[in-house]
C-alpha cells in the first residue's frame, strides 16, 4: 500500500470533520461512548506493512459532565497545533494557527436535525452542515451545506458504526470509510479503531486513551 500524501491531507480533514463536537447532542452519544468520561486522547496513524508507519495527528479532548467537549487541542506529528476548540455558552470557538477564529452556532431543527454554522469574525460564513441523528443520539447523516455539498451517510450494525459513504451532491459515491474495532476497554468502548478508505486503499488506526471520572 503506497502513501498518497495528498490523500493523507484529505484523510486528516475527514478525521477532523468526523470528530468535531460543535453540536447540542453530546459527543459521547454521537460516538456511542459509554461511562462517565472525563477526557480522551486520540492518536491517528497510517497503518502500513503491518505496523504504524506515520503519525497523522493527536487530539486531546476534555469533557463536561454531560458528555460534551469542553476543550480540545489537535496537534500534528510535529506537535504543531492544528486546531483548538473552546466551549462557550452559546457557541463553540475554533482557533487555528493561520486562520481567523471560527465561531460555530448550533440550531436544533425538527426531525432530529441540527444546523451547525461556523463564521469567521462572527459574521463571515465559512462552513455549514446539517446533522441527522437517531433517537439515541447517533449520527445518521451529515450534509455539507456551504462548500463541497457532499453527504456522509453513516451505517451501523447493532449500534456499532461500520461504514460512512461519502457522496457528491449528485449522489455519486466518491469514497467509503469502513470501521473495525480491534480492542475494547472494560467499559466496552472501542480503544483501537481501524478505518479503511476504499478509494485509496489506505488504513488509518486510531488509538484512544480514555480517562473516566
GROMACS .gro file of C-alpha atoms in nm:
model
  213
    1UNK     CA    1   0.000   0.000   0.000
    2UNK     CA    2   0.152   0.333  -0.110
    3UNK     CA    3   0.115   0.650   0.091
    4UNK     CA    4  -0.052   0.924  -0.112
    5UNK     CA    5   0.034   1.246   0.072
    6UNK     CA    6  -0.243   1.443  -0.100
    7UNK     CA    7  -0.493   1.180   0.008
    8UNK     CA    8  -0.347   1.179   0.361
    9UNK     CA    9  -0.419   1.552   0.382
   10UNK     CA   10  -0.776   1.474   0.288
   11UNK     CA   11  -0.788   1.197   0.548
   12UNK     CA   12  -0.682   1.442   0.820
   13UNK     CA   13  -0.961   1.675   0.711
   14UNK     CA   14  -1.216   1.393   0.724
   15UNK     CA   15  -1.093   1.285   1.070
   16UNK     CA   16  -1.135   1.641   1.195
   17UNK     CA   17  -1.485   1.658   1.047
   18UNK     CA   18  -1.585   1.325   1.197
   19UNK     CA   19  -1.458   1.423   1.540
   20UNK     CA   20  -1.580   1.780   1.555
   21UNK     CA   21  -1.802   1.844   1.851
   22UNK     CA   22  -1.993   2.166   1.783
   23UNK     CA   23  -2.341   2.026   1.840
   24UNK     CA   24  -2.606   2.018   2.112
   25UNK     CA   25  -2.610   1.637   2.102
   26UNK     CA   26  -2.331   1.523   2.340
   27UNK     CA   27  -2.010   1.395   2.181
   28UNK     CA   28  -2.030   1.070   2.380
   29UNK     CA   29  -2.378   0.999   2.239
   30UNK     CA   30  -2.276   1.075   1.882
   31UNK     CA   31  -1.982   0.835   1.909
   32UNK     CA   32  -2.163   0.572   2.119
   33UNK     CA   33  -1.918   0.602   2.410
   34UNK     CA   34  -2.010   0.455   2.749
   35UNK     CA   35  -1.940   0.559   3.106
   36UNK     CA   36  -1.862   0.892   3.276
   37UNK     CA   37  -1.573   1.004   3.054
   38UNK     CA   38  -1.352   1.283   3.185
   39UNK     CA   39  -1.102   1.313   2.898
   40UNK     CA   40  -0.972   1.127   2.596
   41UNK     CA   41  -0.656   1.126   2.385
   42UNK     CA   42  -0.687   1.006   2.025
   43UNK     CA   43  -0.378   0.931   1.814
   44UNK     CA   44  -0.420   0.865   1.441
   45UNK     CA   45  -0.162   0.665   1.245
   46UNK     CA   46  -0.121   0.545   0.888
   47UNK     CA   47  -0.104   0.166   0.917
   48UNK     CA   48   0.126   0.015   0.654
   49UNK     CA   49   0.327  -0.307   0.623
   50UNK     CA   50   0.162  -0.445   0.939
   51UNK     CA   51   0.274  -0.155   1.158
   52UNK     CA   52   0.203   0.208   1.243
   53UNK     CA   53   0.418   0.393   0.991
   54UNK     CA   54   0.318   0.760   1.019
   55UNK     CA   55   0.156   0.964   1.293
   56UNK     CA   56  -0.106   1.190   1.137
   57UNK     CA   57  -0.233   1.381   1.436
   58UNK     CA   58  -0.313   1.369   1.806
   59UNK     CA   59  -0.627   1.507   1.966
   60UNK     CA   60  -0.684   1.574   2.336
   61UNK     CA   61  -1.042   1.626   2.449
   62UNK     CA   62  -1.179   1.731   2.789
   63UNK     CA   63  -1.549   1.665   2.851
   64UNK     CA   64  -1.823   1.825   3.056
   65UNK     CA   65  -2.028   1.610   3.293
   66UNK     CA   66  -2.296   1.600   3.023
   67UNK     CA   67  -2.055   1.441   2.774
   68UNK     CA   68  -1.992   1.748   2.558
   69UNK     CA   69  -1.644   1.868   2.463
   70UNK     CA   70  -1.536   2.148   2.695
   71UNK     CA   71  -1.197   2.194   2.533
   72UNK     CA   72  -0.989   2.018   2.269
   73UNK     CA   73  -0.647   2.052   2.110
   74UNK     CA   74  -0.545   1.883   1.784
   75UNK     CA   75  -0.173   1.866   1.703
   76UNK     CA   76   0.028   1.738   1.407
   77UNK     CA   77   0.301   1.475   1.406
   78UNK     CA   78   0.549   1.760   1.463
   79UNK     CA   79   0.348   1.874   1.766
   80UNK     CA   80   0.226   2.185   1.584
   81UNK     CA   81  -0.122   2.293   1.687
   82UNK     CA   82  -0.376   2.239   1.409
   83UNK     CA   83  -0.691   2.337   1.595
   84UNK     CA   84  -0.810   2.432   1.942
   85UNK     CA   85  -1.176   2.439   2.044
   86UNK     CA   86  -1.339   2.606   2.343
   87UNK     CA   87  -1.699   2.558   2.452
   88UNK     CA   88  -1.875   2.887   2.520
   89UNK     CA   89  -2.228   2.946   2.646
   90UNK     CA   90  -2.395   2.992   2.306
   91UNK     CA   91  -2.128   2.883   2.059
   92UNK     CA   92  -1.804   2.695   2.009
   93UNK     CA   93  -1.484   2.887   1.939
   94UNK     CA   94  -1.238   2.720   1.700
   95UNK     CA   95  -0.883   2.856   1.694
   96UNK     CA   96  -0.641   2.787   1.406
   97UNK     CA   97  -0.272   2.886   1.374
   98UNK     CA   98  -0.305   3.052   1.032
   99UNK     CA   99  -0.676   3.140   1.003
  100UNK     CA  100  -0.915   3.376   1.179
  101UNK     CA  101  -1.104   3.224   1.469
  102UNK     CA  102  -1.427   3.043   1.382
  103UNK     CA  103  -1.742   3.080   1.590
  104UNK     CA  104  -1.985   2.792   1.545
  105UNK     CA  105  -2.353   2.810   1.634
  106UNK     CA  106  -2.593   2.519   1.657
  107UNK     CA  107  -2.965   2.542   1.585
  108UNK     CA  108  -3.191   2.248   1.664
  109UNK     CA  109  -3.439   2.167   1.388
  110UNK     CA  110  -3.732   1.928   1.353
  111UNK     CA  111  -3.692   1.555   1.283
  112UNK     CA  112  -3.377   1.506   1.494
  113UNK     CA  113  -3.167   1.752   1.296
  114UNK     CA  114  -2.915   2.023   1.377
  115UNK     CA  115  -2.783   2.307   1.163
  116UNK     CA  116  -2.423   2.390   1.255
  117UNK     CA  117  -2.287   2.712   1.104
  118UNK     CA  118  -1.934   2.848   1.151
  119UNK     CA  119  -1.836   3.210   1.095
  120UNK     CA  120  -1.506   3.397   1.098
  121UNK     CA  121  -1.512   3.729   1.285
  122UNK     CA  122  -1.863   3.620   1.389
  123UNK     CA  123  -2.011   3.737   1.056
  124UNK     CA  124  -1.845   3.570   0.754
  125UNK     CA  125  -1.986   3.221   0.699
  126UNK     CA  126  -1.710   2.963   0.644
  127UNK     CA  127  -1.899   2.635   0.655
  128UNK     CA  128  -2.237   2.491   0.739
  129UNK     CA  129  -2.369   2.139   0.782
  130UNK     CA  130  -2.692   1.964   0.870
  131UNK     CA  131  -2.660   1.673   1.112
  132UNK     CA  132  -2.923   1.397   1.129
  133UNK     CA  133  -2.945   1.188   1.449
  134UNK     CA  134  -3.118   0.876   1.569
  135UNK     CA  135  -3.324   0.877   1.889
  136UNK     CA  136  -3.018   0.760   2.084
  137UNK     CA  137  -2.801   1.046   1.955
  138UNK     CA  138  -2.601   0.850   1.698
  139UNK     CA  139  -2.519   1.034   1.376
  140UNK     CA  140  -2.717   0.904   1.079
  141UNK     CA  141  -2.617   1.156   0.814
  142UNK     CA  142  -2.418   1.476   0.763
  143UNK     CA  143  -2.483   1.712   0.473
  144UNK     CA  144  -2.242   1.990   0.378
  145UNK     CA  145  -2.447   2.300   0.300
  146UNK     CA  146  -2.180   2.550   0.200
  147UNK     CA  147  -1.856   2.423   0.045
  148UNK     CA  148  -1.841   2.071  -0.105
  149UNK     CA  149  -2.215   1.993  -0.061
  150UNK     CA  150  -2.111   1.632   0.000
  151UNK     CA  151  -2.327   1.394   0.202
  152UNK     CA  152  -2.191   1.149   0.460
  153UNK     CA  153  -2.420   0.850   0.526
  154UNK     CA  154  -2.348   0.653   0.846
  155UNK     CA  155  -2.422   0.279   0.860
  156UNK     CA  156  -2.444   0.074   1.181
  157UNK     CA  157  -2.467  -0.287   1.288
  158UNK     CA  158  -2.639  -0.316   1.627
  159UNK     CA  159  -2.540   0.042   1.725
  160UNK     CA  160  -2.177  -0.006   1.614
  161UNK     CA  161  -2.056   0.220   1.332
  162UNK     CA  162  -1.948   0.007   1.036
  163UNK     CA  163  -1.905   0.249   0.746
  164UNK     CA  164  -1.951   0.601   0.614
  165UNK     CA  165  -2.035   0.656   0.247
  166UNK     CA  166  -1.928   0.995   0.108
  167UNK     CA  167  -2.140   1.115  -0.184
  168UNK     CA  168  -2.142   1.422  -0.406
  169UNK     CA  169  -2.443   1.650  -0.443
  170UNK     CA  170  -2.548   1.444  -0.748
  171UNK     CA  171  -2.539   1.121  -0.544
  172UNK     CA  172  -2.212   0.977  -0.679
  173UNK     CA  173  -2.014   0.785  -0.415
  174UNK     CA  174  -1.659   0.922  -0.405
  175UNK     CA  175  -1.527   0.724  -0.107
  176UNK     CA  176  -1.629   0.482   0.164
  177UNK     CA  177  -1.474   0.458   0.509
  178UNK     CA  178  -1.506   0.117   0.673
  179UNK     CA  179  -1.465   0.088   1.052
  180UNK     CA  180  -1.345  -0.209   1.255
  181UNK     CA  181  -1.292  -0.215   1.630
  182UNK     CA  182  -0.980  -0.411   1.724
  183UNK     CA  183  -0.984  -0.364   2.101
  184UNK     CA  184  -1.229  -0.253   2.372
  185UNK     CA  185  -1.175  -0.145   2.731
  186UNK     CA  186  -1.364  -0.261   3.041
  187UNK     CA  187  -1.642  -0.009   2.969
  188UNK     CA  188  -1.686  -0.166   2.623
  189UNK     CA  189  -1.559   0.146   2.449
  190UNK     CA  190  -1.350   0.090   2.138
  191UNK     CA  191  -0.992   0.198   2.213
  192UNK     CA  192  -0.827   0.070   1.893
  193UNK     CA  193  -1.023   0.156   1.582
  194UNK     CA  194  -0.928   0.082   1.222
  195UNK     CA  195  -1.051   0.297   0.932
  196UNK     CA  196  -1.021   0.167   0.577
  197UNK     CA  197  -1.056   0.423   0.295
  198UNK     CA  198  -1.163   0.216  -0.004
  199UNK     CA  199  -1.069   0.452  -0.288
  200UNK     CA  200  -0.704   0.488  -0.187
  201UNK     CA  201  -0.690   0.153  -0.003
  202UNK     CA  202  -0.547   0.343   0.296
  203UNK     CA  203  -0.561   0.211   0.651
  204UNK     CA  204  -0.576   0.451   0.945
  205UNK     CA  205  -0.561   0.333   1.305
  206UNK     CA  206  -0.698   0.538   1.592
  207UNK     CA  207  -0.580   0.471   1.946
  208UNK     CA  208  -0.797   0.611   2.225
  209UNK     CA  209  -0.676   0.661   2.581
  210UNK     CA  210  -0.985   0.728   2.790
  211UNK     CA  211  -0.987   0.869   3.144
  212UNK     CA  212  -1.306   0.810   3.342
  213UNK     CA  213  -1.448   1.013   3.631
   0.00000   0.00000   0.00000
